[in-house]
XYZ file of N, CA, C and O in Angstrom:
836
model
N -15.917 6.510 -15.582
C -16.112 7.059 -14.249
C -17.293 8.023 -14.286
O -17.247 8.875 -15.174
N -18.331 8.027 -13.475
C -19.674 8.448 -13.369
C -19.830 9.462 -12.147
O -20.217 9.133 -11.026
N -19.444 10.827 -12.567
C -19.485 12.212 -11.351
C -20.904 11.770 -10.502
O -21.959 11.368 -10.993
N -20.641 11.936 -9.365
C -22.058 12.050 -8.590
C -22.079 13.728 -8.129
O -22.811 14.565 -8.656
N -21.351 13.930 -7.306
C -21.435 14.996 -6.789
C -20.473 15.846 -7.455
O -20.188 15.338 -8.539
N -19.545 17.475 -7.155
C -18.423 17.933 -7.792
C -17.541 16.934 -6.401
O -18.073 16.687 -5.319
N -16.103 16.490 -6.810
C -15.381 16.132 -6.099
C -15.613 14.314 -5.507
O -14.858 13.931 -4.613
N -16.288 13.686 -5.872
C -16.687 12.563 -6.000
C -17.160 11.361 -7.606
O -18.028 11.658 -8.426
N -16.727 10.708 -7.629
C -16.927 9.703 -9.042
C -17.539 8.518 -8.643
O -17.612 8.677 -7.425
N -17.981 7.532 -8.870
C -18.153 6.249 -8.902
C -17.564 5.540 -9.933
O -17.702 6.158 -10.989
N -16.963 4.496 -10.064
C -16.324 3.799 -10.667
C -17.528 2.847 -11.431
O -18.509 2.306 -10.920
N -17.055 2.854 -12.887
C -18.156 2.118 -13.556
C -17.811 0.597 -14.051
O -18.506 -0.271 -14.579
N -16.179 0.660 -13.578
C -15.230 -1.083 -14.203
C -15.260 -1.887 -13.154
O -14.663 -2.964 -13.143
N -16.216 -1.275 -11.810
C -15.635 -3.028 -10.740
C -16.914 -3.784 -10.882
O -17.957 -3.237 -11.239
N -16.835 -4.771 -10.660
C -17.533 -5.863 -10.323
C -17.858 -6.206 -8.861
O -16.820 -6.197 -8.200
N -18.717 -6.444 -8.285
C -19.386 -6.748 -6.814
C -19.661 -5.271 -6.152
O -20.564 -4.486 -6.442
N -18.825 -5.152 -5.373
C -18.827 -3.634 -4.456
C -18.933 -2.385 -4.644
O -18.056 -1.879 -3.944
N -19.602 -1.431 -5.286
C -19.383 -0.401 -5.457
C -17.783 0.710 -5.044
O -17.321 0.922 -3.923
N -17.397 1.097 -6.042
C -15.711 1.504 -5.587
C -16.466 2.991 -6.048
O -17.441 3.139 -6.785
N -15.526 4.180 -5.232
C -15.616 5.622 -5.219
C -14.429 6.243 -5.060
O -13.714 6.030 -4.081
N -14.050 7.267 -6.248
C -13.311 8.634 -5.598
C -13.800 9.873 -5.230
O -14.723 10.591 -5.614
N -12.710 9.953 -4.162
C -12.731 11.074 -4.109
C -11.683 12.315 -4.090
O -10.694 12.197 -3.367
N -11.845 13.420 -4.803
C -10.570 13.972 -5.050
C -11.130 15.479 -3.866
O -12.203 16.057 -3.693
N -10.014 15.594 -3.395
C -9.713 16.636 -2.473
C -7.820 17.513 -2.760
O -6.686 17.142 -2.456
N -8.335 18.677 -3.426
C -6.788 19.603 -3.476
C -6.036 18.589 -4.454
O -6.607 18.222 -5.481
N -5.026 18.231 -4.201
C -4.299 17.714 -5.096
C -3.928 15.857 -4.728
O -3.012 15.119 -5.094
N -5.264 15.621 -3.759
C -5.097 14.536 -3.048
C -6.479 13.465 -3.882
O -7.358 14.061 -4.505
N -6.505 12.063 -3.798
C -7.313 11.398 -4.211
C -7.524 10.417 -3.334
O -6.773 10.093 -2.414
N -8.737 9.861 -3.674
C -8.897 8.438 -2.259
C -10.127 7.679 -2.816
O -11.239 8.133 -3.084
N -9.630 6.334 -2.932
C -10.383 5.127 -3.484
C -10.994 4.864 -2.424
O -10.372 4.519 -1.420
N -12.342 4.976 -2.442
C -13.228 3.970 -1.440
C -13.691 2.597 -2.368
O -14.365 2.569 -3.398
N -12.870 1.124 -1.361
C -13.055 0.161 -2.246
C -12.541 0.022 -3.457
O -12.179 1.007 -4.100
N -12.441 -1.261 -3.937
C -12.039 -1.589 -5.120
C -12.980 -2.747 -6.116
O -12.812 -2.897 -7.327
N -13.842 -3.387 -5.388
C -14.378 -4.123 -6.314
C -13.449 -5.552 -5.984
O -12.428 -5.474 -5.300
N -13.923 -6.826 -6.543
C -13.788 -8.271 -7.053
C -12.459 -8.016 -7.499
O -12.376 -6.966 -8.136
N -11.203 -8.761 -7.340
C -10.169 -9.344 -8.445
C -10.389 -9.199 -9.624
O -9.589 -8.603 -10.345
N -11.679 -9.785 -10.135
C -11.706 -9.973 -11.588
C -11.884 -8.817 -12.618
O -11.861 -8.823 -13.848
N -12.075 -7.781 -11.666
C -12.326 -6.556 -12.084
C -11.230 -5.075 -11.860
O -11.381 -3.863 -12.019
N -9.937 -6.106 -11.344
C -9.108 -4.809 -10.856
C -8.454 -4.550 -11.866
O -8.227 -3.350 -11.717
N -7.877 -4.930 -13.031
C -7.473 -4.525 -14.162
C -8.094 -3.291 -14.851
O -7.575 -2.242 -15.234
N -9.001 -3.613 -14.879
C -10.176 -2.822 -15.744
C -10.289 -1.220 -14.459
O -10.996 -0.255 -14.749
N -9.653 -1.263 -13.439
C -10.425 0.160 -12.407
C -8.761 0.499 -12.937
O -8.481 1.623 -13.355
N -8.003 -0.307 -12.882
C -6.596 0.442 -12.940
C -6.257 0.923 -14.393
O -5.135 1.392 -14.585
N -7.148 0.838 -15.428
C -7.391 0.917 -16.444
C -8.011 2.600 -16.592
O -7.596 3.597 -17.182
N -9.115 2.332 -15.795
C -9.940 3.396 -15.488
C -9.743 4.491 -14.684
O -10.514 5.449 -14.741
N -8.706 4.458 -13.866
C -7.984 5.262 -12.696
C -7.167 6.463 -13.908
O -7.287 7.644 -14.232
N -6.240 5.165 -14.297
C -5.513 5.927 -15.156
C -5.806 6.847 -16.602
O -5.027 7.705 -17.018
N -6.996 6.497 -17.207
C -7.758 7.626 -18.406
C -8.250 8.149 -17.397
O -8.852 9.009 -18.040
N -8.554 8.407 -16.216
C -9.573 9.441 -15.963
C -8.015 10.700 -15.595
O -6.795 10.540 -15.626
N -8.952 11.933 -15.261
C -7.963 13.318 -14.981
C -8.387 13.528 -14.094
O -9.365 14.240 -13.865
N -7.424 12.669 -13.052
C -7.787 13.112 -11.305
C -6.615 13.370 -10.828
O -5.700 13.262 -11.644
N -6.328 13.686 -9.737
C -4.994 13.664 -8.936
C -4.896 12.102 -8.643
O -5.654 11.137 -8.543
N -3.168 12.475 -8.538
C -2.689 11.584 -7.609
C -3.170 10.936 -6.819
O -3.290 11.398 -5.684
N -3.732 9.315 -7.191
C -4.301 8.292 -5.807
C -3.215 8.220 -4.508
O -2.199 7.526 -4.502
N -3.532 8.833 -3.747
C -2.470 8.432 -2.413
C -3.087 7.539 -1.723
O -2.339 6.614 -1.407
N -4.205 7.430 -1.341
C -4.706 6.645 -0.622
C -6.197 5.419 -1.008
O -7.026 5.668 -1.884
N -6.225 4.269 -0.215
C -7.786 3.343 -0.802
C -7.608 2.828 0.731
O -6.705 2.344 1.414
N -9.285 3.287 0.931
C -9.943 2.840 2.027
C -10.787 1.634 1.774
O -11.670 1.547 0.921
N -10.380 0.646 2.684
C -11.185 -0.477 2.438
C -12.609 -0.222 3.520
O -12.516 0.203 4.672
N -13.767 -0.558 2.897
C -14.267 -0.911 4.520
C -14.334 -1.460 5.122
O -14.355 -1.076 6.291
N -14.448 -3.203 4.690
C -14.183 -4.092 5.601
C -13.726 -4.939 4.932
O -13.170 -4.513 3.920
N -13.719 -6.304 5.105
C -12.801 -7.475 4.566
C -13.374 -8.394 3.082
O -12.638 -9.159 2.459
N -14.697 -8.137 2.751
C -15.285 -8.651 2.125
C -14.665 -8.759 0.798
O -14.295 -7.683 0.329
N -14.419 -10.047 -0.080
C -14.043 -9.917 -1.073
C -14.303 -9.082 -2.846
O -13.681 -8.793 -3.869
N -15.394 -9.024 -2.352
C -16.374 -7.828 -3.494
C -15.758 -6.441 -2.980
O -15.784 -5.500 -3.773
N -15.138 -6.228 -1.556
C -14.806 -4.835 -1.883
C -13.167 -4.701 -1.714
O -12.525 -3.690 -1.997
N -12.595 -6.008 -1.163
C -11.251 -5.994 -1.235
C -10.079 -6.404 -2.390
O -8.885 -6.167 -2.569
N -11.108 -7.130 -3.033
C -9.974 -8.127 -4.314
C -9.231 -7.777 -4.967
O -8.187 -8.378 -5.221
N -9.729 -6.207 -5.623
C -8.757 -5.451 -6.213
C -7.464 -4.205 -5.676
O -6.902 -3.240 -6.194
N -7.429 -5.026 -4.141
C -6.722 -3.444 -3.650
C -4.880 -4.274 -3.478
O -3.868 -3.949 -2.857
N -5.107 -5.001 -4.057
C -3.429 -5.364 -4.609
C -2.702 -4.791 -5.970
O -1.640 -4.220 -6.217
N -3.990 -5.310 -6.823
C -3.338 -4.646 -8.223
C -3.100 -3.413 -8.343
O -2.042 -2.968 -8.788
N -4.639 -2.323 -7.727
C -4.521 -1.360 -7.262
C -3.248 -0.415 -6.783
O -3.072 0.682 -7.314
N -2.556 -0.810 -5.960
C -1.496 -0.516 -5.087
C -0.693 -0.808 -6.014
O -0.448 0.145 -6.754
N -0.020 -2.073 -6.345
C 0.587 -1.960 -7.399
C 1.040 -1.032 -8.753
O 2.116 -0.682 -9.237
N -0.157 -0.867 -9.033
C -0.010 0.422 -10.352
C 0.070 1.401 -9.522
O 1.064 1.975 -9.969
N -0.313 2.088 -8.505
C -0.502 3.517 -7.925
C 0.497 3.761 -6.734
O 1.112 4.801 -6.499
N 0.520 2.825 -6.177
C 2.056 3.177 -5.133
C 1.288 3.680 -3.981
O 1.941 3.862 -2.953
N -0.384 4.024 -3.943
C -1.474 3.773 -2.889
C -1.276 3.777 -1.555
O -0.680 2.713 -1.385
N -1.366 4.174 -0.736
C -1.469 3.673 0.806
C -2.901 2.892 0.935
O -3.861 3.515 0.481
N -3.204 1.408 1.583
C -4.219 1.200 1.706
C -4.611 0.339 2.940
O -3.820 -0.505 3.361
N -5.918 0.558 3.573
C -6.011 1.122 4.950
C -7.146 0.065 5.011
O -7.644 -0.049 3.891
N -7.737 -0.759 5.943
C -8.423 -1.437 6.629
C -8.420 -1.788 7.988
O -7.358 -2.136 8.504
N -9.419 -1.748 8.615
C -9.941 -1.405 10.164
C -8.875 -3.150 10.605
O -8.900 -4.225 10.006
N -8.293 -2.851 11.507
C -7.337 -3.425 12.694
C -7.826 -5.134 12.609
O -7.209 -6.131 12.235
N -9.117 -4.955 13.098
C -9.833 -6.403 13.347
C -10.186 -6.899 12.325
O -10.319 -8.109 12.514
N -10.602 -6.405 10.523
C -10.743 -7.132 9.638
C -9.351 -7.961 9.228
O -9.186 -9.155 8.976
N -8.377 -6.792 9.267
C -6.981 -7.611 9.384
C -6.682 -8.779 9.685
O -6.126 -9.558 8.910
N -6.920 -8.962 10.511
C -6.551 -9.693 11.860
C -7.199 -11.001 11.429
O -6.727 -12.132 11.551
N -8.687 -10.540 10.758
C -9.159 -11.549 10.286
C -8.977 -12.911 8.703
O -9.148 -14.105 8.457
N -8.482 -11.494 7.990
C -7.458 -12.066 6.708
C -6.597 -12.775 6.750
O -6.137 -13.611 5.972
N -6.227 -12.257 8.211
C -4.553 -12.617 7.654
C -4.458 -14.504 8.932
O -3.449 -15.090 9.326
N -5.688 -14.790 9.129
C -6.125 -15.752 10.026
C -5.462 -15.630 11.382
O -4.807 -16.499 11.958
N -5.705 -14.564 11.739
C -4.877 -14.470 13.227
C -5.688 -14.449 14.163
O -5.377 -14.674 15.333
N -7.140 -14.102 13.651
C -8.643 -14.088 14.211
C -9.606 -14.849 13.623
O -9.504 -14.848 12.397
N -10.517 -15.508 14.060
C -11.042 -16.522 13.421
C -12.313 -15.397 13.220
O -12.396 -14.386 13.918
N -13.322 -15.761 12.107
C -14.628 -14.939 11.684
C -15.295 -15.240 12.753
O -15.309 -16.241 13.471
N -15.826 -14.286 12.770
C -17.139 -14.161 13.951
C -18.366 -14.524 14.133
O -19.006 -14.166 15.123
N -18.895 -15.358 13.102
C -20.237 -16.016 12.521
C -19.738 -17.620 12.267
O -18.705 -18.056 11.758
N -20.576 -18.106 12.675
C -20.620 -19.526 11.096
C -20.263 -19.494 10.131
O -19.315 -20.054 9.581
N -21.298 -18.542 9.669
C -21.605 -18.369 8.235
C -20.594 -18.173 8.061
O -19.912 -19.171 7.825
N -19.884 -16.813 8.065
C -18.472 -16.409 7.362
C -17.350 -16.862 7.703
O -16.260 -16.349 7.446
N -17.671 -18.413 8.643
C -16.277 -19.469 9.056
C -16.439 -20.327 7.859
O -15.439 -20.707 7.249
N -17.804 -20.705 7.430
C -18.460 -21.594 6.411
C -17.714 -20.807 4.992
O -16.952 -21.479 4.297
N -17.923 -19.744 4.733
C -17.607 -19.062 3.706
C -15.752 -18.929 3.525
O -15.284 -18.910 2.386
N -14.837 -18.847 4.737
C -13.551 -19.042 4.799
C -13.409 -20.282 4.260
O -12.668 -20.415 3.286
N -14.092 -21.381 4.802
C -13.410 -22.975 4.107
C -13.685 -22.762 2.965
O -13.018 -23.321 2.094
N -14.741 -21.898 2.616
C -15.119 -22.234 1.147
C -14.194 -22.003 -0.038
O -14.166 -22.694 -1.056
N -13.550 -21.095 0.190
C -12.462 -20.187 -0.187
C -13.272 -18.410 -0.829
O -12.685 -17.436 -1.300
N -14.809 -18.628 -0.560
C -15.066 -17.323 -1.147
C -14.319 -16.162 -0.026
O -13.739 -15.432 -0.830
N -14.129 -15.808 0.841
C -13.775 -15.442 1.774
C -12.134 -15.652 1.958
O -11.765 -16.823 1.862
N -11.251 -14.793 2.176
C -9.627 -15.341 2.094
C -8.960 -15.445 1.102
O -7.749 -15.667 1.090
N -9.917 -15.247 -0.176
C -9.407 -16.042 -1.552
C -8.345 -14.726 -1.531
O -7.177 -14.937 -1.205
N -8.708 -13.603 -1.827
C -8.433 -12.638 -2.367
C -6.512 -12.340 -1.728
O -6.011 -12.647 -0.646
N -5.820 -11.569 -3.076
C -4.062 -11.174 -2.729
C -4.364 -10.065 -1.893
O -5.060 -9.094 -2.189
N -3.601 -10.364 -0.500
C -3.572 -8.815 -0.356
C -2.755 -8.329 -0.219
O -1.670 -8.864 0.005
N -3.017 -6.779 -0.324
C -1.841 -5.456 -0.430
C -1.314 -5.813 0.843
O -1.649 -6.765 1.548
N -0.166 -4.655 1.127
C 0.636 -4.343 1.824
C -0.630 -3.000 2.637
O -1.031 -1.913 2.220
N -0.882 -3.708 3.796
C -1.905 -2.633 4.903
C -1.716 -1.955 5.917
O -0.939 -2.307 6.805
N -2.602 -0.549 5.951
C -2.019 0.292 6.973
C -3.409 -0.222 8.031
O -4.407 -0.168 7.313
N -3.695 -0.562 9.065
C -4.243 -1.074 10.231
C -5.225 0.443 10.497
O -4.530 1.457 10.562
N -6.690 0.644 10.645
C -7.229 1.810 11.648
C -7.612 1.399 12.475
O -8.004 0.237 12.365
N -7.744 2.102 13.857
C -8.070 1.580 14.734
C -9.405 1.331 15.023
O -10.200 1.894 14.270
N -9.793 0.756 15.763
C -11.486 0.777 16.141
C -11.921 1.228 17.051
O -12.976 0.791 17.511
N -11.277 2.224 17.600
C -12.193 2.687 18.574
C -11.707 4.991 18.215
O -11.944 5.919 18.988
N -11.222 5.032 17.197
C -10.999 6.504 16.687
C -10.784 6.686 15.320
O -10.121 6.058 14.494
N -11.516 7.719 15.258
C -11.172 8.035 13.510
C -10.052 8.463 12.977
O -9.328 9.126 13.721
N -9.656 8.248 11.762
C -8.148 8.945 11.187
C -8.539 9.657 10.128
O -9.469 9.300 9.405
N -7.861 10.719 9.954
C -7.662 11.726 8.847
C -6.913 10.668 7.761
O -5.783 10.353 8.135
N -7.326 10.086 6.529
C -6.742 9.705 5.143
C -6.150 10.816 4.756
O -4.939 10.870 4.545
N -7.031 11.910 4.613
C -6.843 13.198 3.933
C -7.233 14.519 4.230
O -7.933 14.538 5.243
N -7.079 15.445 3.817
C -7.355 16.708 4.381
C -9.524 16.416 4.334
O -10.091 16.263 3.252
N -9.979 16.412 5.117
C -11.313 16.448 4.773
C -11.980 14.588 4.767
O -13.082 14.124 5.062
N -11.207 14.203 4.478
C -11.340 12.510 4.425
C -10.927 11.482 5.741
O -9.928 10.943 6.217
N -12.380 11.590 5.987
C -12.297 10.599 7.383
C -12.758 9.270 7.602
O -13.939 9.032 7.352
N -11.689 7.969 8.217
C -12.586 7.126 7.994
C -13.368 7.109 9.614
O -13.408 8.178 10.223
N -13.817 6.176 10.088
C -14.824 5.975 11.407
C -14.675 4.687 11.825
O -14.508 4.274 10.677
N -14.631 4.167 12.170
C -15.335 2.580 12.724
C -16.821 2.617 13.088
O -17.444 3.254 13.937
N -17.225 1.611 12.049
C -18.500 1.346 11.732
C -19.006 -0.262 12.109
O -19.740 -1.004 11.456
N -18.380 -0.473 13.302
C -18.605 -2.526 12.943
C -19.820 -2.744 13.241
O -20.595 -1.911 13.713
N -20.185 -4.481 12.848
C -21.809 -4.826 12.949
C -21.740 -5.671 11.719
O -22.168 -6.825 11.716
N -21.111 -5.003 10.493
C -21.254 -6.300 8.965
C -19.896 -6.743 8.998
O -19.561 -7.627 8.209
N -18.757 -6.079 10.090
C -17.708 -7.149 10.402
C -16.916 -6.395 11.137
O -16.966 -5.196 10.863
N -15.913 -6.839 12.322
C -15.938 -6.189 13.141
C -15.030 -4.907 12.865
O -15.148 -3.857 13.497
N -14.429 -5.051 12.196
C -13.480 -3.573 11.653
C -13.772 -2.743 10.247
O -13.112 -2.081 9.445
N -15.004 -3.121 10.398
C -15.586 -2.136 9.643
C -15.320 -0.578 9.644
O -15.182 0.132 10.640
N -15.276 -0.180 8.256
C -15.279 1.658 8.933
C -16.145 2.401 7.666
O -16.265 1.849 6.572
N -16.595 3.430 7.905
C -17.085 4.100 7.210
C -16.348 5.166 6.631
O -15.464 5.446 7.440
N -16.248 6.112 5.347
C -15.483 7.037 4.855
C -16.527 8.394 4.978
O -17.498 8.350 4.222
N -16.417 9.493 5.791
C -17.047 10.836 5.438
C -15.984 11.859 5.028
O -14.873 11.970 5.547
N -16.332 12.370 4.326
C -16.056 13.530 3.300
C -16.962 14.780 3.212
O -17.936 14.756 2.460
N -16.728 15.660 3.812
C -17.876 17.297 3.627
C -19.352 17.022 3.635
O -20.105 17.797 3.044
N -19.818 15.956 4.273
C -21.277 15.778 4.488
C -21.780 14.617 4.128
O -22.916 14.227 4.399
N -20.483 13.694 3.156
C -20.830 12.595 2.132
C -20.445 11.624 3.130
O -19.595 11.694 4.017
N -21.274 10.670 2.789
C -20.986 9.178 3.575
C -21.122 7.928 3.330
O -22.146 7.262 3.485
N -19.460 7.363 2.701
C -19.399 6.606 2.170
C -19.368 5.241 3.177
O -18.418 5.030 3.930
N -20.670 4.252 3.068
C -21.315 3.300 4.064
C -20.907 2.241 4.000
O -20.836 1.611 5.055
N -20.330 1.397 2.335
C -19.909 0.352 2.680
C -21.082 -0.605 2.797
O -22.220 -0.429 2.359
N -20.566 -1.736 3.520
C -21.861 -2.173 3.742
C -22.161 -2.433 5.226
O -22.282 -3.589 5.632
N -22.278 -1.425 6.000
C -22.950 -0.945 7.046
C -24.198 -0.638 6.787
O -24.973 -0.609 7.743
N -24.620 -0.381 5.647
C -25.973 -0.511 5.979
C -26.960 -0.133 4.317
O -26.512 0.807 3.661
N -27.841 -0.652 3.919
C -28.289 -0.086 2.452
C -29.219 0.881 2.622
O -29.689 1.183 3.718
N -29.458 1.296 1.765
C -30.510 2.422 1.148
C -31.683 1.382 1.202
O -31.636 0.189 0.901
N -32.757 2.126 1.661
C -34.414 1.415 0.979
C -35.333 2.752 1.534
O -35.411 3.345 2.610
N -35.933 2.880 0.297
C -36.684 3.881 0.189
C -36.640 5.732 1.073
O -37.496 6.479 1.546
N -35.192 5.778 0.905
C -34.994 6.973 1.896
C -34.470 6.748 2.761
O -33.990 7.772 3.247
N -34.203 5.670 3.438
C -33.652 5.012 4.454
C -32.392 4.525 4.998
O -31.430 4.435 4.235
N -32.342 4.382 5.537
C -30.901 3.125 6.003
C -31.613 1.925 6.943
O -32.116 2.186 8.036
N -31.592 0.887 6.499
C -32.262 -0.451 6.770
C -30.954 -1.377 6.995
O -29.935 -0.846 6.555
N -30.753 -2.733 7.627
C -29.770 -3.370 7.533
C -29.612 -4.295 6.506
O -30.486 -4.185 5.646
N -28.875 -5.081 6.325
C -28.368 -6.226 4.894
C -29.137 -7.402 6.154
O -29.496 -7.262 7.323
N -29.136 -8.680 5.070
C -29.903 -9.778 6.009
C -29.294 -10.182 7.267
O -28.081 -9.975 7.272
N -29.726 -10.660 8.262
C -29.128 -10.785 9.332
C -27.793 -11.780 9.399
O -26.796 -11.570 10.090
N -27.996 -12.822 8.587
C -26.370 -13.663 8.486
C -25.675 -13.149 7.524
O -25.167 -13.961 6.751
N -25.496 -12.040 7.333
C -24.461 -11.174 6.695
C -23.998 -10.482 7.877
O -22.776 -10.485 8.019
N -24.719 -9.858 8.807
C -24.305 -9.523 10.016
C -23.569 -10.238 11.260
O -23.857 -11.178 12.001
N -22.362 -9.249 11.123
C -21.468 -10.130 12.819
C -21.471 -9.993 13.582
O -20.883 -10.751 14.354
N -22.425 -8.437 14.178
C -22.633 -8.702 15.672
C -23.858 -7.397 15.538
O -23.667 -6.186 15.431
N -25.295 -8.255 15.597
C -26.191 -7.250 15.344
C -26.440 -5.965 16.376
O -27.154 -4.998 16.115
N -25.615 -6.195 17.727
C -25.764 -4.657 18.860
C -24.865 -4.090 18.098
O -25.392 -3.047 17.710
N -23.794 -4.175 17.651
C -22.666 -3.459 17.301
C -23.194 -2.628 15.687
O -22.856 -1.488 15.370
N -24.145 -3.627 14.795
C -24.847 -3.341 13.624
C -25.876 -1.984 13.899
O -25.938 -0.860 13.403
N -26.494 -2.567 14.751
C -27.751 -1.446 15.456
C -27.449 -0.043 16.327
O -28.320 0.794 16.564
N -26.120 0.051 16.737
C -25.205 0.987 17.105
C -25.214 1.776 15.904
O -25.919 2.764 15.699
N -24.181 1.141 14.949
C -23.857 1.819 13.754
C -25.003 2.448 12.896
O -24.825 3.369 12.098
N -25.812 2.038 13.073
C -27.066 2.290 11.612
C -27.831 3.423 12.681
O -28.327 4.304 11.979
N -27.995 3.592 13.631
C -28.589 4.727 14.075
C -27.868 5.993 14.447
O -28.314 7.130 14.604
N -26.258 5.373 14.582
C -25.136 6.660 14.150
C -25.247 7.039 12.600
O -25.236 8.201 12.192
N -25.306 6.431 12.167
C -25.000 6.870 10.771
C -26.584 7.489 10.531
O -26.647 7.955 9.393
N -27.430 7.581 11.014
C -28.827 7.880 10.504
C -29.108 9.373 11.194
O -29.675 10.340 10.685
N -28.491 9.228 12.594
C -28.883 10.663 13.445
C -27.230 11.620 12.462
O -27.229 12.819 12.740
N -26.459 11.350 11.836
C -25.368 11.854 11.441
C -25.810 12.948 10.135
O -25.220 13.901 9.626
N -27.210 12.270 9.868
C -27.676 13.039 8.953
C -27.093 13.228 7.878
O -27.615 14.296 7.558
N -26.110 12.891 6.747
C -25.510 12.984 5.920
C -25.951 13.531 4.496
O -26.724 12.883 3.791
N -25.526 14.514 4.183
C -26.300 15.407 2.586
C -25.994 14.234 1.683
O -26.263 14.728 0.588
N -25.741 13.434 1.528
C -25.238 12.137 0.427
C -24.800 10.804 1.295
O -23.862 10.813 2.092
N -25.612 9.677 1.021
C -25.234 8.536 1.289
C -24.702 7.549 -0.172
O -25.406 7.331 -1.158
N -23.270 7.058 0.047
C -22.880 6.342 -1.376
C -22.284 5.001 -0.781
O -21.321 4.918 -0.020
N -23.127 3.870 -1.333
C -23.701 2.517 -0.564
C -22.531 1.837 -1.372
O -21.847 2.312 -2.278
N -22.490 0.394 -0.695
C -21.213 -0.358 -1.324
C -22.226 -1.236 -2.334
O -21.904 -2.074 -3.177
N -23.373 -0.825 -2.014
C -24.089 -1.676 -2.975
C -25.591 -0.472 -3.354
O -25.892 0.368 -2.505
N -26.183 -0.547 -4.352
C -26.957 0.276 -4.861
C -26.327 1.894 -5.507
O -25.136 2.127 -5.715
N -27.218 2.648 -5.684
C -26.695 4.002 -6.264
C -26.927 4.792 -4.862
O -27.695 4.670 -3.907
N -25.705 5.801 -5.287
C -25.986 7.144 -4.036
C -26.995 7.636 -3.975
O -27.597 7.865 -5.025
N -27.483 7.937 -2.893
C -28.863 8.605 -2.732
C -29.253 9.729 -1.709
O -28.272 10.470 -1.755
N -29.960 10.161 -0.993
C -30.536 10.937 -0.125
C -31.506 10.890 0.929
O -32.676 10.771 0.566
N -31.297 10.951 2.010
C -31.914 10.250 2.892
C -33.017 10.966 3.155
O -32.924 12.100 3.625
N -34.438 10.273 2.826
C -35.260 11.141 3.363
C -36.334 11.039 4.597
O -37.138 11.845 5.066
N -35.977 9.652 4.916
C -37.196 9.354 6.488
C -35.913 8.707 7.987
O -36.355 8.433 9.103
């Protein structure tokens, strides 16, 4: 586990998605988990590290690079774990994907493959307190129940949007599910100004244009 900030780690055992804690008082909170193939190895890693109590793992959205491991997860930790209403909806096929592409990617089985936990639903249109200080948001645009995690200035993005050169830029456009809803989000999250951006993909960084 790799400190970024005091009160924040990055996880160095997942595979695909970037996974993060964060510890607050005697409280902890997984942003993400990483690929299946890699959840052994975080629950591995959860447990040598000296953190508090995991109570909670925020998913951000449905993607299998950041959801795969939030079964095993839960399993070993007894976890509460939380994903936005409409990605739900979308897992659990009660909503069909919102693209081609990621209807193309459901038959495929990359998409759906993944076990899932037992989920607490956020809503999409208000934020919830996880934790004292730990908020998630609804962030949709890379799927519709997307959410973002802020913490004391930190802003954990998911993949709402990457880092490039100081920046927040979007992921390619057919990764995107509804680019007004994308273009909403990325200029909230940009006027939000955040002292730390920590991406579901790349290293944390600092926004400087």
């Amino acid at each position: 586990m790799r400190d970024v900030i005091p009160g924040v780690h990055r996880l160095t055992s997942t595979r695909g998605g970037n996974a993060y804690l964060i510890e607050e008082g005697d409280r902890a909170v997984l942003v993400d988990t990483g690929l299946r193939s890699s959840a052994d190895a975080v629950v591995e890693e959860l447990s040598a590290a000296r953190i508090p109590t995991l109570t909670d793992i925020v998913l951000t959205h449905y993607d299998p690079d950041h959801v795969g491991g939030a079964a095993a997860v839960q399993r070993a930790t007894g976890a509460r774990v939380w994903l936005g209403d409409s990605d739900i909806r979308i897992l659990r096929g009660e909503t069909e994907a919102p693209t081609r592409m990621r209807r193309a990617m459901f038959r495929s089985g990359w998409l759906g493959r993944a076990e899932l936990p037992e989920l607490t639903a956020l809503p999409g249109d208000a934020g919830v307190e996880i934790a004292p200080a730990v908020v998630a948001e609804p962030a949709p645009g890379h799927t519709p129940g997307h959410h973002v995690v802020r913490w004391r200035g930190v802003a954990f993005i998911g993949d709402a949007a990457r880092v490039s050169k100081g920046r927040l830029v979007h992921f390619p456009g057919f990764l995107i599910s509804d680019r007004t809803a994308a273009d909403a989000t990325l200029a909230a999250l940009t006027a939000s100004t955040p002292r730390l951006v920590c991406p579901g993909h790349g290293a944390p960084a600092r926004l400087t244009a």
